[in-house]
């Protein structure tokens, strides 16, 4: 597959200055979409647009399987004029109409119009995911965020299917659907979701609501729908009060779709989510919190992103940072999950801090983003988590009232249009009466994060900016002290320079543990003082404030990655403190970091088994001490299933014998156990296949692939071939194979696949889209082989020009993490 050129910012600017799109009519023919042998669908598009320079030339974006006809202002154009995904439109009139009839191809990589088959019942499902530049694979368009237009969409589909989209859908004849005309939308927000959906419908405040998922998920969907609807209602009420602007896009549907690349996508009126959010088995509280936060996040986008859209991708943060901040705020203020900011610390900010440590770090705003594909690489923890933390600092700087007033004015002024960083800051300045030029330069336009430390003896709080990205970032934060399980002081501090003397800190009672940024109000790495670090393993569990505990855990993980903390300290702390933790976000996320990265990467191979045994013992303690069937017991059981090497415990669980309460029929838990057994070589392919036959669903087949990829020895060759050469694999199947491949202790076998990664994975760009391949390249990176030779292979690949932007970004970030582990091993042995 030949790679199409990516739209550049200069091309987008020139085209937007020339034309205005006044209407889009899209007709999709999905007839036969419920048949395995039907790989294509029909697409007919009529676009009306004006041109302010009659006689000028522009281009249309289109990437079809076949182009049947192309008519501009009544004149047939030669289909051969389609080159590299573009059609030249010459001699434009003041008023123009172009009609394109084409055959398109369903995708398997989660981009464009993706089709999946549910093996549980053989049913087919189709959904559109047009982010970031996939719209031309579904219909002809001018594909850039600032050429918004109203859409009229019609769909022909199999008669037993239901169609949902941006506008309210009405069945006008068997298999024929008309969607209500929309408000102006950017191309990447358009979606159609078609299939035999299971649906739950409701209404709130005059807004029709719908929640949809695969038919085989009907039972869990109906069981969990009320909680999701409750969050939806509460979020609508909260945003209506806060912004003073009603939801503007008619009906509101939330569709949980199979094999989705992201967590969710904010299509106006028809949000798509990954369907793993409809929990098949037991769900921990923090998982329900995550789903709740995601629902609130996508709803915030209805105003920030959908009503007002960034003009170009360099202002991505206007969408994502705002929705990230508002989701946490809404979750805390309007739902039962008042611990939402604790979850933000361990689930989101740790992700963002990791992104800041890599060579690919970038400013929150104002990045180059010279073309659309380059912009895709900045959808990371900086644009989300750092941007949200920056907004919290902005509120501390100008006040919440001014912030909300500025946001409301910005939304009203640019409704159904586009905005920029300069526009947004202008409204903030007018609302607050504050010049934000220097603040913006330090927080939004400069990469990097500061290191914050506090010395109680002197009462000095310090701020150290990274040498590579010097900036004068002001910080509003607090410092708290704890002794013998009690908070003995909490003082506020404002840093406007490298250091500040805080008399209240010096005069406060001496504390065993001193925690800077204890309320996690700012964006910074926290450096714990030596005496606090020494006291942490024994004292962390006694801290009464879950937010402060989350900050300490983040400081420990950052400290390991920065070479300041011995990873053994974190393992020791985990063994002592983790079983006593009562915040489920901390329990889940910290265990994930230890098992997913710190233990397999930072500790020498000969110490890994001992560290896993510490984790397993802590998990067993949590499981034994928790109420049977509780979500704490669930988390203990899951971590034990991942970390234990005790076949006497794991084998019966895999056989569904002696399971903890509530997990007797939990197939997802069973796959955790089977994958661990497979990595240790304690089960074979036949056993894995037998478990899959008991769970012949999408999730079950993914579990089988991950477990088979985890098997040692010759199984690795099969898994690698399936991952890198089988072009029929879906995006999720590729993720499953990559996620299991590097499991196990057979480093000698794994070492042989290091050079193959750098040859085979980049070549997959020939048939896997950038969004999907970036994820695969991260999961498949040989991070398990922590050796200088792996770093050398990375360096050689990065020095060449054979990597696509998505793969290059994945290799840069994974290589950075590998070098952190190598440095730690060199420092601490």
XYZ file of N, CA and C in Angstrom, residues 227-328:
306
model
N -26.055 2.983 35.667
C -24.925 3.745 36.214
C -24.363 4.695 35.166
N -24.255 4.233 33.928
C -23.735 5.093 32.864
C -24.701 6.232 32.564
N -25.986 5.944 32.573
C -26.977 7.001 32.339
C -26.982 8.006 33.479
N -26.789 7.531 34.702
C -26.738 8.433 35.851
C -25.578 9.414 35.709
N -24.418 8.916 35.275
C -23.268 9.792 35.043
C -23.564 10.774 33.910
N -24.206 10.286 32.869
C -24.538 11.148 31.733
C -25.465 12.280 32.162
N -26.494 11.964 32.920
C -27.423 12.993 33.396
C -26.706 14.005 34.281
N -25.923 13.512 35.227
C -25.225 14.407 36.149
C -24.250 15.314 35.406
N -23.577 14.774 34.394
C -22.615 15.571 33.627
C -23.324 16.636 32.803
N -24.448 16.280 32.165
C -25.211 17.297 31.435
C -25.618 18.431 32.367
N -26.151 18.100 33.516
C -26.591 19.134 34.449
C -25.421 20.009 34.879
N -24.294 19.383 35.142
C -23.123 20.127 35.615
C -22.613 21.078 34.535
N -22.490 20.592 33.300
C -21.970 21.435 32.222
C -22.960 22.543 31.857
N -24.252 22.251 31.901
C -25.244 23.295 31.619
C -25.125 24.423 32.632
N -24.973 24.066 33.905
C -24.833 25.104 34.936
C -23.524 25.862 34.771
N -22.458 25.143 34.493
C -21.132 25.745 34.473
C -20.946 26.686 33.288
N -21.336 26.237 32.092
C -21.080 27.018 30.886
C -22.226 27.958 30.525
N -23.427 27.646 31.006
C -24.579 28.457 30.618
C -24.950 28.281 29.157
N -24.536 27.163 28.551
C -24.822 26.859 27.145
C -25.367 25.440 27.085
N -26.562 25.273 26.521
C -27.136 23.931 26.458
C -26.417 23.076 25.418
N -26.450 21.788 25.673
C -25.913 20.824 24.724
C -26.530 21.066 23.346
N -25.714 21.221 22.302
C -26.244 21.735 21.027
C -26.456 20.711 19.912
N -26.304 19.412 20.171
C -26.256 18.466 19.050
C -27.399 17.453 19.037
N -28.554 17.794 19.613
C -29.724 16.924 19.488
C -29.656 15.718 20.408
N -29.831 14.512 19.835
C -29.762 13.302 20.626
C -28.322 13.040 21.081
N -28.197 12.185 22.120
C -26.862 11.869 22.623
C -26.747 10.356 22.781
N -25.968 9.752 21.883
C -25.783 8.305 21.893
C -24.353 7.972 22.297
N -24.213 6.882 23.039
C -22.913 6.371 23.435
C -22.839 4.907 22.981
N -21.926 4.643 22.047
C -21.871 3.334 21.397
C -20.552 2.660 21.772
N -20.650 1.495 22.390
C -19.483 0.734 22.814
C -19.150 -0.261 21.698
N -18.093 0.047 20.955
C -17.814 -0.647 19.699
C -16.612 -1.576 19.840
N -16.563 -2.644 19.052
C -15.452 -3.598 19.150
C -14.199 -3.107 18.442
N -13.046 -3.479 18.996
C -11.739 -3.249 18.372
C -11.466 -1.765 18.151
N -11.771 -0.954 19.165
C -11.615 0.495 19.052
C -10.204 0.898 19.456
N -9.563 1.765 18.673
C -8.165 2.110 18.900
C -7.928 2.943 20.158
N -8.865 3.799 20.499
C -8.674 4.715 21.621
C -9.552 4.292 22.790
N -9.611 5.145 23.819
C -10.557 4.906 24.895
C -11.958 5.272 24.451
N -12.056 6.420 23.774
C -13.346 6.899 23.270
C -13.076 8.005 22.270
N -14.114 8.378 21.508
C -14.011 9.455 20.521
C -15.255 10.305 20.598
N -15.046 11.615 20.651
C -16.107 12.572 20.970
C -16.979 12.966 19.788
N -17.341 12.055 18.920
C -18.207 12.407 17.791
C -19.476 13.072 18.317
N -19.818 14.279 17.845
C -21.005 14.969 18.372
C -22.264 14.117 18.213
N -22.975 13.943 19.310
C -24.223 13.205 19.271
C -24.075 11.706 19.216
N -22.849 11.203 18.969
C -22.654 9.751 18.827
C -21.230 9.400 19.251
N -20.992 9.378 20.547
C -19.661 9.079 21.077
C -19.405 7.581 20.957
N -18.212 7.228 20.512
C -17.828 5.819 20.442
C -16.816 5.518 21.547
N -16.980 4.345 22.188
C -16.112 3.886 23.262
C -15.601 2.487 22.924
N -14.461 2.120 23.482
C -14.047 0.716 23.399
C -15.000 -0.118 24.227
N -15.406 -1.263 23.709
C -16.477 -1.985 24.384
C -15.998 -2.810 25.574
N -14.706 -2.758 25.878
C -14.252 -3.366 27.127
C -14.732 -2.568 28.336
N -15.254 -1.356 28.109
C -15.875 -0.604 29.202
C -17.210 -1.212 29.640
N -17.779 -2.091 28.828
C -18.928 -2.879 29.276
C -18.334 -4.149 29.877
N -18.267 -4.180 31.192
C -17.493 -5.202 31.879
C -18.205 -6.555 31.824
N -17.528 -7.548 31.256
C -18.115 -8.890 31.174
C -18.153 -9.567 32.538
N -17.130 -9.330 33.348
C -17.032 -9.967 34.644
C -17.011 -8.933 35.755
N -16.316 -9.270 36.844
C -16.234 -8.364 37.991
C -15.474 -7.103 37.594
N -15.868 -5.990 38.177
C -15.211 -4.716 37.906
C -14.862 -4.043 39.222
N -13.629 -3.600 39.350
C -13.200 -2.866 40.533
C -13.753 -1.450 40.481
N -13.817 -0.824 41.642
C -14.353 0.539 41.704
C -13.555 1.480 40.820
N -12.237 1.329 40.781
C -11.450 2.267 39.979
C -11.712 2.070 38.496
N -12.119 0.866 38.080
C -12.472 0.657 36.675
C -13.785 1.346 36.334
N -14.743 1.286 37.243
C -15.996 2.017 37.029
C -15.718 3.521 37.065
N -14.801 3.938 37.936
C -14.400 5.348 37.966
C -13.800 5.761 36.619
N -12.934 4.919 36.072
C -12.319 5.237 34.774
C -13.374 5.389 33.693
N -14.335 4.479 33.667
C -15.419 4.606 32.681
C -16.221 5.876 32.926
N -16.505 6.167 34.178
C -17.235 7.390 34.523
C -16.479 8.620 34.060
N -15.174 8.634 34.314
C -14.341 9.758 33.896
C -14.330 9.893 32.385
N -14.284 8.771 31.673
C -14.276 8.808 30.213
C -15.596 9.350 29.673
N -16.705 8.940 30.272
C -18.007 9.480 29.862
C -18.030 10.991 30.048
N -17.588 11.462 31.213
C -17.581 12.907 31.480
C -16.607 13.637 30.552
N -15.475 12.996 30.237
C -14.482 13.585 29.328
C -15.087 13.819 27.946
N -15.717 12.784 27.393
C -16.283 12.931 26.049
C -17.433 13.928 26.032
N -18.194 14.004 27.121
C -19.284 14.981 27.174
C -18.740 16.396 27.212
N -17.626 16.610 27.918
C -17.010 17.940 27.933
C -16.605 18.367 26.533
N -16.194 17.404 25.712
C -15.827 17.707 24.323
C -17.000 18.262 23.512
N -18.223 17.966 23.903
C -19.360 18.496 23.142
C -19.287 20.016 23.072
N -18.696 20.613 24.108
C -18.505 22.056 24.107
C -17.091 22.407 23.623
N -16.086 21.794 24.232
C -14.700 22.143 23.924
C -14.124 21.097 22.982
N -14.178 21.369 21.702
C -13.726 20.435 20.676
C -14.761 20.305 19.584
N -16.034 20.111 19.993
C -17.088 19.908 19.008
C -17.802 21.214 18.668
N -18.305 21.908 19.699
C -18.922 23.218 19.458
C -17.873 24.195 18.945
N -16.741 24.250 19.617
C -15.590 25.042 19.155
C -14.425 24.088 18.951
N -13.910 24.073 17.739
C -12.850 23.134 17.360
C -11.558 23.897 17.125
N -10.429 23.279 17.447
C -9.149 23.929 17.156
C -9.039 24.183 15.660
N -8.343 25.230 15.307
C -8.168 25.558 13.884
C -7.197 24.605 13.215
N -6.143 24.255 13.914
C -5.163 23.301 13.399
C -4.677 22.448 14.558
N -4.013 21.324 14.237
C -3.689 20.310 15.238
C -2.706 20.783 16.289
N -1.988 21.886 16.053
C -1.066 22.360 17.083
C -1.804 22.894 18.302
N -3.088 23.146 18.179
C -3.897 23.559 19.327
C -4.762 22.404 19.834
N -4.265 21.196 19.636
C -4.946 20.016 20.158
C -5.298 20.160 21.639
N -4.414 20.793 22.396
C -4.634 20.907 23.841
C -5.942 21.616 24.160
N -6.401 22.499 23.260
C -7.681 23.174 23.497
C -8.806 22.158 23.612
N -8.669 21.033 22.917
C -9.651 19.953 23.038
C -9.353 19.077 24.250
N -8.184 18.453 24.232
C -7.921 17.364 25.157
C -7.604 17.806 26.574
N -6.818 18.851 26.729
C -6.488 19.298 28.085
C -7.738 19.759 28.823
N -8.588 20.466 28.105
C -9.811 20.967 28.732
C -10.724 19.806 29.122
N -10.931 18.859 28.212
C -11.801 17.722 28.526
C -11.215 16.882 29.652
N -9.894 16.731 29.666
C -9.241 15.981 30.744
C -9.487 16.657 32.098
N -9.281 17.965 32.141
C -9.514 18.687 33.399
C -10.979 18.616 33.811
N -11.875 18.898 32.866
C -13.295 18.936 33.207
C -13.804 17.563 33.642
N -13.269 16.501 33.077
C -13.722 15.163 33.461
C -13.424 14.895 34.928
N -12.202 15.203 35.368
C -11.867 14.989 36.774
C -12.704 15.898 37.672
